[in-house]
Short mmCIF file of C-alpha atoms and ligand atoms in Angstrom, two decimals:
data_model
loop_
_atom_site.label_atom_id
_atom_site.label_comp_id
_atom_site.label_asym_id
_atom_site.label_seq_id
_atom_site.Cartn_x
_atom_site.Cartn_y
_atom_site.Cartn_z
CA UNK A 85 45.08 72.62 44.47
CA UNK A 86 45.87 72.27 48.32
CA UNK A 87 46.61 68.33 49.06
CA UNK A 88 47.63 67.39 52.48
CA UNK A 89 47.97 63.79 54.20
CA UNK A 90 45.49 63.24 56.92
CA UNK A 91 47.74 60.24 59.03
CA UNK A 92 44.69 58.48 59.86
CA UNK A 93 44.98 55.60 62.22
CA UNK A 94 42.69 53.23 60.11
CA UNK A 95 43.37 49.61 60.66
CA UNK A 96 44.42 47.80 57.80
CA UNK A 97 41.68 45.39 57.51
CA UNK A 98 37.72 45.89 57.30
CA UNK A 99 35.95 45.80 60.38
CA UNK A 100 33.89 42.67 59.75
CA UNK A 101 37.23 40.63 59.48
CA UNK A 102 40.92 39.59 60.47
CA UNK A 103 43.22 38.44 58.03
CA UNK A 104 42.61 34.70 58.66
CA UNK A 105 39.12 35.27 57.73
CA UNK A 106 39.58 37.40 54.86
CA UNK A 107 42.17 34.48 53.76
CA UNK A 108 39.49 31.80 54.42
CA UNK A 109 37.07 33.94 51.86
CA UNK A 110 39.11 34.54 49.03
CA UNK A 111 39.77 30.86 49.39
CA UNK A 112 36.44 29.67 50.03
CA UNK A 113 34.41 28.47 46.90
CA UNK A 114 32.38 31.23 45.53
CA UNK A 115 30.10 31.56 42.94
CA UNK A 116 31.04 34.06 40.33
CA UNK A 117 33.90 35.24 41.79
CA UNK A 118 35.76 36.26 39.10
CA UNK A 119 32.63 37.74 37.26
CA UNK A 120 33.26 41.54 35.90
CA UNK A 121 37.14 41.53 36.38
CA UNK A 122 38.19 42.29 33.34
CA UNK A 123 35.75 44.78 31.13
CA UNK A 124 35.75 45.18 26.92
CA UNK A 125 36.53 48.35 25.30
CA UNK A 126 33.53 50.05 25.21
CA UNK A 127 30.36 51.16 26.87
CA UNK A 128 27.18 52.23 25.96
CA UNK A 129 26.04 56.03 27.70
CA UNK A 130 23.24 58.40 27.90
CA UNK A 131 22.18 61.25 30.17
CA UNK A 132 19.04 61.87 30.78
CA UNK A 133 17.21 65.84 32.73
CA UNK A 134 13.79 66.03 33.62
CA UNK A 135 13.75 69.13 31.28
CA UNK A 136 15.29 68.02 28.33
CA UNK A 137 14.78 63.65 28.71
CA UNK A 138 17.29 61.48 27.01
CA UNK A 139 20.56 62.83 25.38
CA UNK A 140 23.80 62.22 24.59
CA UNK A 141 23.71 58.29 23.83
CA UNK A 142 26.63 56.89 22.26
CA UNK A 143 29.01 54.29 22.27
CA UNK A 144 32.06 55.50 23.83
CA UNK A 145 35.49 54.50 24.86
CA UNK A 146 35.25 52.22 28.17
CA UNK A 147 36.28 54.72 30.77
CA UNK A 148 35.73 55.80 34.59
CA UNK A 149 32.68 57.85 34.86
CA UNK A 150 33.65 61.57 36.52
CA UNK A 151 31.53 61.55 39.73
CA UNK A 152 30.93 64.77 42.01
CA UNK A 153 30.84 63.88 46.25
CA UNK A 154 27.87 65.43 45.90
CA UNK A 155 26.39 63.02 43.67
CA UNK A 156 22.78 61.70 44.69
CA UNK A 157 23.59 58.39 44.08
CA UNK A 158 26.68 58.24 46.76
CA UNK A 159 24.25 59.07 49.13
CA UNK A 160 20.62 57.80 48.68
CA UNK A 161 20.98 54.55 46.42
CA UNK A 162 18.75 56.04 43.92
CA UNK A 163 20.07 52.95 41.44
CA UNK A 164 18.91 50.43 38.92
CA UNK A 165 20.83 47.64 36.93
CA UNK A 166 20.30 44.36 34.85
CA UNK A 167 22.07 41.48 33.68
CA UNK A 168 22.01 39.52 30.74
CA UNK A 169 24.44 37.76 28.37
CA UNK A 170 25.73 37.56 24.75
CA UNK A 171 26.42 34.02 23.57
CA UNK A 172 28.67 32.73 20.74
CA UNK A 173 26.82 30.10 18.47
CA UNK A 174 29.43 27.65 17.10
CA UNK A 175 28.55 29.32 13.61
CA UNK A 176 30.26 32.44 14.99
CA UNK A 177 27.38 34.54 15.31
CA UNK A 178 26.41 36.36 18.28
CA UNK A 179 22.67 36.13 20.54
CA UNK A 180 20.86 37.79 23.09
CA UNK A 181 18.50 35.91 25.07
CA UNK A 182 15.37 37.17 25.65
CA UNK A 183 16.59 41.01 26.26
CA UNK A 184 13.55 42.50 26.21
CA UNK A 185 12.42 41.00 29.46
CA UNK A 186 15.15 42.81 30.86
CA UNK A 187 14.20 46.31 29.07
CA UNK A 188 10.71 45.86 30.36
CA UNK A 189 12.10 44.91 33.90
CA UNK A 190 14.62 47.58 33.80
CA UNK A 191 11.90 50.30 33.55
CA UNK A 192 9.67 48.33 36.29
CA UNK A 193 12.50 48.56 38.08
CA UNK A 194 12.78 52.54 37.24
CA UNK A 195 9.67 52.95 38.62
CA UNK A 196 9.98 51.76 41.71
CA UNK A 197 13.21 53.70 42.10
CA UNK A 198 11.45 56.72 40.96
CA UNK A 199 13.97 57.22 38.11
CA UNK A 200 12.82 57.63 34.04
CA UNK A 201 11.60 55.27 32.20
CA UNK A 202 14.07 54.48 29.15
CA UNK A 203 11.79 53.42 26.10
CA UNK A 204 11.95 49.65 25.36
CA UNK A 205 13.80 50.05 21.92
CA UNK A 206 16.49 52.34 23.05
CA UNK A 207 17.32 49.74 25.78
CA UNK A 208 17.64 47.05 23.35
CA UNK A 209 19.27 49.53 20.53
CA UNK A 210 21.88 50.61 23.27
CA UNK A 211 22.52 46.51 24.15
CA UNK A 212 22.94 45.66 20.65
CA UNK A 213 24.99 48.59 19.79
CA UNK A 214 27.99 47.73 22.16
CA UNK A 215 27.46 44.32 21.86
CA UNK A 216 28.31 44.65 17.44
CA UNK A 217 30.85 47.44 18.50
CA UNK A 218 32.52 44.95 21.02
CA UNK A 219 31.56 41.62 19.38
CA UNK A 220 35.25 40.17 19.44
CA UNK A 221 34.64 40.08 23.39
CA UNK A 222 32.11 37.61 23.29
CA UNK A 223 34.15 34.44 23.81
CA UNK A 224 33.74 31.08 22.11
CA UNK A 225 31.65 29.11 24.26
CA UNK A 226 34.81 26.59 23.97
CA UNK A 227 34.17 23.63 26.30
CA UNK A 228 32.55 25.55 29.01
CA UNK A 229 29.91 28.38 29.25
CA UNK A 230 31.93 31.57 28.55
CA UNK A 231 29.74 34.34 27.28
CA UNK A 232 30.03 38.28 27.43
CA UNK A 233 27.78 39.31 30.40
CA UNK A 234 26.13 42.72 30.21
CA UNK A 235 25.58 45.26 33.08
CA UNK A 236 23.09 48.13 32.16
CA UNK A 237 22.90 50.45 34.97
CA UNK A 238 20.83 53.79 35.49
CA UNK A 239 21.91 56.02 38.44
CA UNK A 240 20.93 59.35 39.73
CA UNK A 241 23.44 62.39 38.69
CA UNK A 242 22.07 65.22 40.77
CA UNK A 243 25.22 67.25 42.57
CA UNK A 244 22.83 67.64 45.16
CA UNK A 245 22.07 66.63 48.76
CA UNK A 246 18.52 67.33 49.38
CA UNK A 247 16.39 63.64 49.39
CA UNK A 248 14.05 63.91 46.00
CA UNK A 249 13.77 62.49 42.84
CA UNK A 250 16.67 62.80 40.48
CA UNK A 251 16.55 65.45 38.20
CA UNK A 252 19.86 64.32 36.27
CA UNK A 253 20.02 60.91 35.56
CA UNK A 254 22.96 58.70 33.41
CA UNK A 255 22.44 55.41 31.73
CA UNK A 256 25.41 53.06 30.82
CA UNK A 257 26.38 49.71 30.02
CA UNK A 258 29.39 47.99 30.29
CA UNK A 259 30.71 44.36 29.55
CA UNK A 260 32.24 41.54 30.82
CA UNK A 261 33.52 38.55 29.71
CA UNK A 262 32.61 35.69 32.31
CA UNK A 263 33.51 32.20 32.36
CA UNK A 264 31.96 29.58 33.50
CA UNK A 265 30.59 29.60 37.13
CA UNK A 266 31.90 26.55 37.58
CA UNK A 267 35.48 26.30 35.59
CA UNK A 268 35.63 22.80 37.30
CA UNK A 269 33.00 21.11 36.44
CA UNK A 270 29.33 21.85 38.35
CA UNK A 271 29.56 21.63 41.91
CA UNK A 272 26.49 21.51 43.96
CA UNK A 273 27.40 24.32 46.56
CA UNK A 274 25.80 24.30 50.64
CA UNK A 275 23.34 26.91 51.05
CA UNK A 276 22.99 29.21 54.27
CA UNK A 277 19.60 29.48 55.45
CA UNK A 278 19.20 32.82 56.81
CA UNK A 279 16.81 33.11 59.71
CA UNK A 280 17.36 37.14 61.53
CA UNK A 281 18.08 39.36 58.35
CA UNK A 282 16.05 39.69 55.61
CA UNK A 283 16.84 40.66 52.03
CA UNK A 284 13.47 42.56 51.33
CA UNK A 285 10.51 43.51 52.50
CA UNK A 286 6.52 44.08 51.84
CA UNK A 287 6.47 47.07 50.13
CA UNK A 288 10.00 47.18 49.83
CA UNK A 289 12.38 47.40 46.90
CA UNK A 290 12.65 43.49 46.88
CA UNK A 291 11.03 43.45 43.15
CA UNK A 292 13.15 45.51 41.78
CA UNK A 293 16.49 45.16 40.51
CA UNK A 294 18.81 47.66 42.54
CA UNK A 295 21.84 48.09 44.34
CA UNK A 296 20.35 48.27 47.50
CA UNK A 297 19.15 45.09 48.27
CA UNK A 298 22.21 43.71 47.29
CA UNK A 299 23.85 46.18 50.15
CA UNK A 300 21.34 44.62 52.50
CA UNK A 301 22.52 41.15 51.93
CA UNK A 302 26.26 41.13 52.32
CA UNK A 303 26.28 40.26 55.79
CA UNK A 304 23.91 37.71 55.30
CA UNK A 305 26.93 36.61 52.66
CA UNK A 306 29.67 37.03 55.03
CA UNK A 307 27.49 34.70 57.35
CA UNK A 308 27.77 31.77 54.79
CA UNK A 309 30.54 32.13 53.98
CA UNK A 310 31.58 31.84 57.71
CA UNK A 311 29.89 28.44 57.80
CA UNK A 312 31.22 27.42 54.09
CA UNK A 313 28.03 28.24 52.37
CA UNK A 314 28.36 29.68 48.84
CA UNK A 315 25.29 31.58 48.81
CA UNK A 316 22.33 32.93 51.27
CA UNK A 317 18.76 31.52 51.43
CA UNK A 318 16.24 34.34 52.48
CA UNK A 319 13.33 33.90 54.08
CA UNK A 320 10.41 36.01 54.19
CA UNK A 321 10.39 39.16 56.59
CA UNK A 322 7.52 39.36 58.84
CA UNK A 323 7.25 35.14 59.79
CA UNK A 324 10.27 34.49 58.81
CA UNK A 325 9.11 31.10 57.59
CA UNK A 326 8.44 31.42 53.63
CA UNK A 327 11.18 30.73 51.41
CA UNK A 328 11.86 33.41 48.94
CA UNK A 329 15.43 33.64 47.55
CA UNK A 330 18.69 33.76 47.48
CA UNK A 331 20.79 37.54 47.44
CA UNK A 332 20.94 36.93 43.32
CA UNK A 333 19.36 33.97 42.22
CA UNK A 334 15.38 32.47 42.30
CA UNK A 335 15.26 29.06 44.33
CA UNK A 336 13.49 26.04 42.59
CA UNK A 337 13.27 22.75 43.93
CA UNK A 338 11.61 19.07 42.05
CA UNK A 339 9.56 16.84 43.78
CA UNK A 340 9.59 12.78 42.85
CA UNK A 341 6.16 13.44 41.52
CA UNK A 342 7.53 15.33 38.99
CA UNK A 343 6.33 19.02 40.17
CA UNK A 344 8.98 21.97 39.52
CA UNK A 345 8.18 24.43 43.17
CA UNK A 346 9.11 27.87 43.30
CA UNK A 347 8.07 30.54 45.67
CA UNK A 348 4.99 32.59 43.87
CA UNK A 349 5.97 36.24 43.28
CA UNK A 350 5.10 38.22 46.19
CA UNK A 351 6.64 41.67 45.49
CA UNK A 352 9.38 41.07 47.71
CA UNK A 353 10.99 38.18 44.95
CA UNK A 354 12.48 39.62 41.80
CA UNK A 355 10.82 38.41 38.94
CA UNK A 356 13.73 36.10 37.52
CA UNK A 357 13.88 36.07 33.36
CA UNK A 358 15.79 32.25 34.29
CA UNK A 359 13.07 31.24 37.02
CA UNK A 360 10.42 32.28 33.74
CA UNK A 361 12.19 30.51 31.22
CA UNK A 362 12.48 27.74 33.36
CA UNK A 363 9.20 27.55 34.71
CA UNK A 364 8.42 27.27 30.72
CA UNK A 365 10.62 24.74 29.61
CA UNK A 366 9.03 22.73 32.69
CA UNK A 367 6.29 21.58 30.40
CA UNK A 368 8.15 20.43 27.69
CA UNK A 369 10.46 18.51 30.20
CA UNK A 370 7.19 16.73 31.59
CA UNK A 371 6.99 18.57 34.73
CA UNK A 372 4.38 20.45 36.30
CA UNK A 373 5.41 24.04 37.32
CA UNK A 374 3.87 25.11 40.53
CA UNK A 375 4.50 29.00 41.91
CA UNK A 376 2.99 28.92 45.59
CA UNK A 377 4.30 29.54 49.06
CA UNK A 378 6.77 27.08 50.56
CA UNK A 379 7.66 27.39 53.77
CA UNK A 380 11.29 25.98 55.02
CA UNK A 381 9.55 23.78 56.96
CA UNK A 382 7.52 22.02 54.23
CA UNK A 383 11.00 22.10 52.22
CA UNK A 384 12.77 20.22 55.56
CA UNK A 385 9.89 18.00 55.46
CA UNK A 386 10.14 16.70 52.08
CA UNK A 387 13.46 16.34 52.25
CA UNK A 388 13.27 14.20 54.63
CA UNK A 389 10.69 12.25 53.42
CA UNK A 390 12.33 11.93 50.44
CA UNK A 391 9.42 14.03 48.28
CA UNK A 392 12.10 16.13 47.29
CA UNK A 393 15.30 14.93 45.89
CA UNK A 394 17.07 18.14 44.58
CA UNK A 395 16.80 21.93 44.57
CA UNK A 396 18.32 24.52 43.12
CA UNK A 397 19.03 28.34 42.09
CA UNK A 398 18.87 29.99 39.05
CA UNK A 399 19.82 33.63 37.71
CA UNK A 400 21.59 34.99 34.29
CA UNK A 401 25.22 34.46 35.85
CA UNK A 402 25.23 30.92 37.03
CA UNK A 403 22.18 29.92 35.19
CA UNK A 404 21.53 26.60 36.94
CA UNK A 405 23.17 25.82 40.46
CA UNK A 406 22.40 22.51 42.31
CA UNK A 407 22.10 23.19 45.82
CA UNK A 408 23.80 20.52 47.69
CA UNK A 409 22.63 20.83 51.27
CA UNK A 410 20.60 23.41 53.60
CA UNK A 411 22.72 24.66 56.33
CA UNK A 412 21.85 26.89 59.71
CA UNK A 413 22.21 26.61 63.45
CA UNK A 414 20.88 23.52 63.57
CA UNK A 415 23.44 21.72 61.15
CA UNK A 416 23.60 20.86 58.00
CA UNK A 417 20.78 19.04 56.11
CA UNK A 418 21.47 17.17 52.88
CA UNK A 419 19.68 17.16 49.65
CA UNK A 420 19.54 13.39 48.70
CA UNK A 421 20.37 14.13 45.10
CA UNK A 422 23.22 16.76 45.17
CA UNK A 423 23.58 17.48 41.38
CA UNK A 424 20.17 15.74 40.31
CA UNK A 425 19.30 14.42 37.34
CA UNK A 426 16.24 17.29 36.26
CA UNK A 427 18.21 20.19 37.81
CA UNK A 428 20.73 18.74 35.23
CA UNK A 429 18.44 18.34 32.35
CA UNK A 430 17.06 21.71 32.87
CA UNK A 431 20.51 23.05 32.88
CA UNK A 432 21.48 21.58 29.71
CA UNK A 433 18.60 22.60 27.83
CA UNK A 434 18.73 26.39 28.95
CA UNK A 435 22.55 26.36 28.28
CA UNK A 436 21.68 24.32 24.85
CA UNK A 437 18.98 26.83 23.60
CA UNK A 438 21.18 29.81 24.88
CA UNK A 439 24.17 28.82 22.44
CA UNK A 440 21.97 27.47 19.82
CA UNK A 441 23.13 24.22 20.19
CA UNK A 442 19.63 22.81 19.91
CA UNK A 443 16.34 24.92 18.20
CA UNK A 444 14.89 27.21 19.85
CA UNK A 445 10.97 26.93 20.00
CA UNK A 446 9.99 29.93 22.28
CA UNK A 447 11.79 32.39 19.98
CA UNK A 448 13.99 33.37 22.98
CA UNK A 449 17.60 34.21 21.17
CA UNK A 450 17.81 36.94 18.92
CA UNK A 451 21.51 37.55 17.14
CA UNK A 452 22.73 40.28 17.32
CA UNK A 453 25.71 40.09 14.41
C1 PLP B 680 18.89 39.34 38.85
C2 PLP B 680 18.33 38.62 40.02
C3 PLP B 680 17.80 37.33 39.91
C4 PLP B 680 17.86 36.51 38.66
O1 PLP B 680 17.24 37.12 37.57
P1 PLP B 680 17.58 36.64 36.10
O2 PLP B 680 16.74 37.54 35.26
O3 PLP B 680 17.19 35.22 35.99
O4 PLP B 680 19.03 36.85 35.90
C5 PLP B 680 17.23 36.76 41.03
N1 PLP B 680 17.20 37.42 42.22
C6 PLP B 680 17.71 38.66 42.35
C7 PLP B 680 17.64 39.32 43.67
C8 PLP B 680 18.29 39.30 41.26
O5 PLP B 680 18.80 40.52 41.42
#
């Protein structure tokens, strides 16, 4: 074992930054930014070969994962997660909310990522497993929303460089215990409306769930955050003009005539398990769910008119986030009801039916132990 120092003459900071900036970040408001920092004891694995399909699953120790430099995934992405939570009910039990959305989305996303499907069941039996084995990590719910988030994550294994289909593949799951997004009470947070880079495109990986577009969208971040903006608002990539969503979360905004507008999936959104539970709870909240195009335009529009009072993002981490104002080079445009009163009620009842606080009609939560 030969180990010799290189003396490189890297500069201490990353490229995109100086240390005032990188100050101003870690300062800056952020949503989620303490999600994943501290891991439980376990995690779920399985390895999977085109010859021999899926071995080796267990629930092991929580440990680093031994990766070769000539692993497939350091070079070509070939990548896959999800994201879903385990709730406390004040009886002490624990719930999973609707987690076989995320094994059927898990293998849609598989497919697009030309990596193997993992049958429905063993997703869920792998969730529930680590979840029982690590159930004193799901938090009380205590006056907030704490919860034990859940990262499943498939990733190609090959030890080789040539640009094909994984042959070797490993599965794993690890988990989190997350706060609440908002440990101070929710804030509506200024949105950065990007208008040169896009997120995904036609064709693209946009409806799947996978590292890479989250790659594409940091600078997009670092933009925002440059301007104070908690998150980025993407638009759609060949006019430019269509709303679609933000790097993590599905955009939703209410109109005074009681309609609940998102964007309509057009390949290049990810197919939100929040944005459908919402869009379902819409009914029983008296509002009319409507999936079609919106363009930013329209959204200015109605904002100014006063057709649309509130807006907001939703997604498995933050679960409902009021979007205070619209910001790009043109300034910074209000939303005349910052944390409104549906966004609100929609945000309760999720939260409500997620930690059993209220029945749960659409047979959503499913306990776990
Ligand atoms: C995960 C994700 C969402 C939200 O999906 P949920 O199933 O509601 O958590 C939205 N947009 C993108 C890009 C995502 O990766």
């Amino acid at each position: 074992m030969t180990t010799m120092t290189l003396s490189f003459a890297a500069p201490d900071r990353p490229h995109w930054s100086d240390q005032e900036r990188i100050d101003e970040i870690h300062a800056a408001p952020k949503i989620g930014q303490h999600f994943g920092e501290q891991v439980s004891d376990h995690m779920a694995v399985a390895d999977w070969t085109v010859s021999n399909g899926w071995s080796g699953d267990a629930i092991t120790d929580y440990q680093p994962l031994a990766v070769n430099p000539a692993n497939a995934v350091l070079h070509y992405a070939q990548e896959i997660f999800e994201g879903l939570k385990a709730y406390r009910h004040a009886d002490g039990s624990v719930w999973l909310f609707r987690p076989d959305e995320n094994a059927r989305r898990f293998n849609a996303s598989a497919t697009r990522l030309a990596l193997p499907h993992l049958p429905e069941e063993d997703f869920l039996t792998a969730v529930r497993q680590l979840v029982a084995t690590d159930a004193r990590w799901v938090p009380d719910p205590g006056s907030g929303e704490k919860s034990l988030y859940l990262r499943p994550v498939m990733f190609a294994n090959d030890d080789f460089l040539g640009v094909a289909p994984a042959g070797k593949v490993r599965f794993a799951i690890l988990g989190s215990p997350v706060g609440a997004y908002f440990s101070d009470g929710v804030r509506a947070v200024d949105i950065w409306v990007e208008r040169h880079e896009v997120r995904a495109v036609p064709g693209g990986t946009g409806a799947a769930k996978c590292g890479g577009n989250y790659a594409a969208s940091l600078t997009a971040q670092l933009a925002a955050q440059d301007r104070g903006c908690a998150q980025v608002l993407f638009l759609d990539a060949v006019e430019h003009t269509w709303i679609e969503e933000l790097g993590g979360m599905n955009f939703m905004a209410v109109t005074s005539d009681g309609r609940l507008l998102t964007p309509e999936l057009t390949g290049s959104i990810l197919s939100g398990i929040t944005r459908k539970s919402i869009l379902r709870l819409a009914h029983d909240l008296d509002l009319v769910p409507v999936e079609r195009r919106i363009s930013i335009d329209e959204l200015h529009d109605a904002v100014r008119a006063g057709t649309v009072q509130e807006a907001f993002a939703c997604g498995t981490a933050a679960v409902v986030t009021p979007i205070g104002a619209l910001v790009d080079e043109n300034g910074r445009f209000e939303l005349p009801s910052p944390i409104g009163e549906v966004t609100m009620t929609i945000r309760q009842r999720l939260l409500d039916i997620q930690f059993g606080r209220v029945e749960d009609p659409y047979g959503w939560t499913q306990q776990v132990c």
